[in-house]
Amino acid sequence: MTKYILAIDQGTTSSRAIVFGGDRTIAGVGQKEFAQIFPQDGWVEHDPEEIWDSVVWSIKTALKQAGIGAGDVAAIGITNQRETTLIWDRATGKAIHNAIVWQDRRTAAYCAKLKKAGHEKTVTKKTGLLLDPYFSGTKVKWLLDNVKGARKQAEKGELAFGTVDAFLIWRLTGGKVHATDATNAGRTLLFDIGRNQWDKGLLELFDVPAALLPEVKDCADDFGVTDEKLFGAAIPILGVAGDQHAATIGQACFQPGMLKSTYGTGCFALLNTGTDMVRSKNRLLTTIAYRLDGETSYALEGSIFIAGAAVQWIRDGLKLVKQASETGPLARTADPSQNVYMVPAFVGLGAPWWDAEARGAIYGLTRNSGPAEIAKAALEAVCYQTRDLLEAMRKDWKGGGDTVLRVDGGMVASDWTMQFLADVLDAPVDRPVILETTALGAAWLAGSKAGVWPGMKEFAASWARDKRFEPEMDAAERRRKVKGWDAAVRRTLSV
């Protein structure tokens, strides 16, 4: 029996497919970037067909690189950018509009209206989330209200809604399966995470017809099989989780109190709270960490909208570097006497501020400031924001003392950035041997369900550390730097 597992990691800026061998080493990779569409200030979209084409291309490339065929793959695991919203025609499989990306802020005024009407308390109690444009519910309403004929079609049951995972499952299975998992459902503002079901009251509040909704399954479950015409053989889809939940699994953060932070387009820190659904008093989110065999584990989450995207802006917008990897070495050359702060609120600020109207700013520039100082400020901003999240988590979580932060994502390859992170956190930071923890988590869900990968305990025992970064910064210097960051954020907030 084959032990190859295929992980589809559909992200915000690219799609990636990774073939893992039975020993969990990487046998083949395919990755393709796709366009970011900005129709207006604060609006962000993706072309659904470009997403689909990039996924298919990546899968075929990964299989070819691994030297295997689809028949050699035991199962597929899918992980995806969360909250990004699609609605498609059930008859044709074609989306009725571009995907509205999680970063999109077009429904900010509507969210403010609902808050003013006093709905946020009820929404948060049921979903663990806040009334913010970040989540899917208000995006669904916008599509139904702004695409001609969409609401009537939806009410007739002719349309289907889904986050990217559900759209891919629909396409991969040739329209036979309309399903999502509990972690993605829990990010829509439409799902009661305590009762683990779509909520009638929330559907009425956001004016979303129930006929649009996918079936909600466990993270390791039967999501159908791929159409054999796509890759030459039918492959079972046995694992699905939103990217941050998959990274939590890939980092083996299975015990309450374990903490991970992923640095991709944005930055997302999750603290496992086990079966305890902790209600944050510090503007963090309560979310489903994962649901396995019908049992739900919860987490506290802090969401930073812009992390690696700030580095992309330096590369593509300012053109200060040709490769994102150049920012770390460039930051090392910055003048240490300059106190430049970047608050990357390009699409508003996430936790713990939740200010949809804030916009990015750079403070402390002098005539001597140049590319090195700006690069340094961008990387430091990610670390300062992480500190803000962890400070909020420490206030909310009473289940244990300080914990080591496990990190993953593209930015953690920079030793300079990880050392600064440990310094401002005043806590150890562990970087794993396998940085592709999001894909690894999706692969484990599928592989364990297929019976070809080990169970939770053995998988957790196999987690390996590449390097630990210990704090080295003087306490007075840390306080000075953090004080400057706090002042920069205060100046950036819209209210």
PDB file of N, CA and C in Angstrom, residues 1 38 120 161 208 217 223 266-267 286 344 367 374 383 419 481 488:
ATOM      1  N   MET A   1       0.846  -1.198   0.000  1.00  0.00           N
ATOM      2  CA  MET A   1       0.000   0.000   0.000  1.00  0.00           C
ATOM      3  C   MET A   1       0.883   1.250   0.000  1.00  0.00           C
ATOM      4  N   PHE A  38      -6.841  44.648  -6.855  1.00  0.00           N
ATOM      5  CA  PHE A  38      -7.219  45.722  -5.929  1.00  0.00           C
ATOM      6  C   PHE A  38      -8.155  46.704  -6.640  1.00  0.00           C
ATOM      7  N   GLU A 120     -22.882  42.819  18.207  1.00  0.00           N
ATOM      8  CA  GLU A 120     -21.583  42.148  18.336  1.00  0.00           C
ATOM      9  C   GLU A 120     -21.532  41.157  19.497  1.00  0.00           C
ATOM     10  N   PHE A 161     -22.068  28.506  -1.628  1.00  0.00           N
ATOM     11  CA  PHE A 161     -21.053  29.329  -0.975  1.00  0.00           C
ATOM     12  C   PHE A 161     -19.976  28.432  -0.378  1.00  0.00           C
ATOM     13  N   VAL A 208     -28.338  35.532   4.873  1.00  0.00           N
ATOM     14  CA  VAL A 208     -27.720  34.492   4.054  1.00  0.00           C
ATOM     15  C   VAL A 208     -28.641  33.268   4.005  1.00  0.00           C
ATOM     16  N   LYS A 217     -17.758  18.993   8.169  1.00  0.00           N
ATOM     17  CA  LYS A 217     -17.189  17.721   8.591  1.00  0.00           C
ATOM     18  C   LYS A 217     -16.032  17.922   9.562  1.00  0.00           C
ATOM     19  N   PHE A 223     -14.023  13.507   2.324  1.00  0.00           N
ATOM     20  CA  PHE A 223     -14.480  14.635   1.513  1.00  0.00           C
ATOM     21  C   PHE A 223     -14.623  14.249   0.047  1.00  0.00           C
ATOM     22  N   GLY A 266       0.081  37.253   6.302  1.00  0.00           N
ATOM     23  CA  GLY A 266      -0.206  37.835   7.607  1.00  0.00           C
ATOM     24  C   GLY A 266       0.522  37.034   8.667  1.00  0.00           C
ATOM     25  N   CYS A 267       0.225  37.312   9.919  1.00  0.00           N
ATOM     26  CA  CYS A 267       0.795  36.533  11.023  1.00  0.00           C
ATOM     27  C   CYS A 267      -0.339  36.127  11.946  1.00  0.00           C
ATOM     28  N   THR A 286     -11.820  33.627  19.839  1.00  0.00           N
ATOM     29  CA  THR A 286     -11.956  32.241  20.277  1.00  0.00           C
ATOM     30  C   THR A 286     -12.290  31.444  19.024  1.00  0.00           C
ATOM     31  N   PRO A 344       2.270  48.562   9.625  1.00  0.00           N
ATOM     32  CA  PRO A 344       1.801  48.137   8.297  1.00  0.00           C
ATOM     33  C   PRO A 344       0.291  47.914   8.221  1.00  0.00           C
ATOM     34  N   ARG A 367      16.863  62.370   7.246  1.00  0.00           N
ATOM     35  CA  ARG A 367      17.539  62.449   5.948  1.00  0.00           C
ATOM     36  C   ARG A 367      18.482  61.271   5.746  1.00  0.00           C
ATOM     37  N   ILE A 374      14.172  51.079   6.389  1.00  0.00           N
ATOM     38  CA  ILE A 374      12.781  50.718   6.093  1.00  0.00           C
ATOM     39  C   ILE A 374      12.603  49.203   6.153  1.00  0.00           C
ATOM     40  N   CYS A 383       7.427  41.528  14.601  1.00  0.00           N
ATOM     41  CA  CYS A 383       7.796  41.070  15.947  1.00  0.00           C
ATOM     42  C   CYS A 383       7.054  41.847  17.024  1.00  0.00           C
ATOM     43  N   GLN A 419      15.695  36.302  15.924  1.00  0.00           N
ATOM     44  CA  GLN A 419      16.410  36.762  17.113  1.00  0.00           C
ATOM     45  C   GLN A 419      15.744  38.012  17.684  1.00  0.00           C
ATOM     46  N   LYS A 481      12.312  50.351  23.128  1.00  0.00           N
ATOM     47  CA  LYS A 481      11.839  50.032  21.778  1.00  0.00           C
ATOM     48  C   LYS A 481      10.328  49.800  21.760  1.00  0.00           C
ATOM     49  N   ALA A 488       3.811  54.670  18.106  1.00  0.00           N
ATOM     50  CA  ALA A 488       3.552  54.650  16.655  1.00  0.00           C
ATOM     51  C   ALA A 488       2.164  54.096  16.355  1.00  0.00           C
TER      52      ALA A 488
END
